[in-house]
C-alpha angles and dihedrals in degrees: 000000000000132000124218087225089066097058113109127190126197136170141197129185116248135211093186115044092209098050123077115223120242111285095241092056092066120102122214107246116211112222145157094223135357108206098176109140141174112226124180133197117229108202116209119238117233094198122127117220102186097275138061092256112115117246119232121271129221136236104247105168145004141203132210114198144127145129127270111202127191146152111267111259123181112258097352098099100031092114091052092046089053090048090052091054092043088230146088127260111253115257115310092231090064118087115237100028109205144206125209130172111279145155102254107121113219125184138170146187116251124194127205113196127188092197098183095059099030097244110148128185132184124193116198134201091021114179128189107237099168136028127190127183116187126191123185133172096246105031144068114266108266129207126193127190119201107211137200125185143193104204144033140195133173138181142162099222112071139347118268085222098049109161093016117176107267120252120264113232097224129184119278130219134212139185087283088062093067116107128200110330109219126216113190089345097307131091109275090226094202132096112272111196100183141003133191133184122195131184120190117183090189087221120191127206114227110213119203135189109269143067102311107093092185097060139267101252146359120227126195116225129191108333115234112202114182144134146155144256129203106209136173110262107253141130088288092051089047091053092047093051091048090061089077091067091065102026088247121166138224137184126240128198123183119182120201112194126190122215093261093055097259118120153135129258121204111210126187103184096188126017137166115213143207135186146136130261104257119259104194130170120239091264099051135091106242113243134168124223106217121187121192137194122203111232138182095353128060118250113242135218112202119201110212117206120211 
């Protein structure tokens, strides 16, 4: 019997998708859930063998995918954020250091250990295909990484991340950690109840003839960066919703600040929007659900040092 409290996740960046890094180079990765999984396809055989008994099939392909969800901690997930943007953070001596969408492929090994029953898994060549950041008024800021991989190992003897660097218990943020939300460079000056940011690289796995059932490479396609805001219906909300009639654009800037002054700022320099005219009952606060899509210019994540 295994307990969910005994599951440990760790990661290490890779330069060779097929080679696991040294165990002591892994870092323990705090998370809520680690959904990485190895799934295989068993292809039926159509052969006849002289009776009506079915002949055995064969494993012909596999897929490594899953979501890793966590509470946003300053600095802890910077490698995964960079992998999601397929880019490097700008130089550490610049403040703020920034991420924009690029073409630099980053991948890592991620381990998943069930330490109480000695079941150890290692996923190799793991890329971040999707990123979601979710901010609500009454919750901790959540981050989810959608993962795709190219290799898999498992054993029951010892962890692939034995001696991993311990996790750092960083500061958390909530809806109360959000500073002035900017709309076209000025404070939006209206109640924002929720905000999400999503980045989807629409990555595709290229499968090749040969021994690797999980694929030979992962390629990023057109990056879709979008999200939503729930805002109190007001003159500002009216003006934002009216942009969809002309295809007009606006900019959005959402700062998330931790208690020590560090933080991240999500910037969407140019976004087209869509949304419906509210249809409330007489006993409801009137809000507008605004969805946005980043266009022409890359969204930016700024990393604010204390």
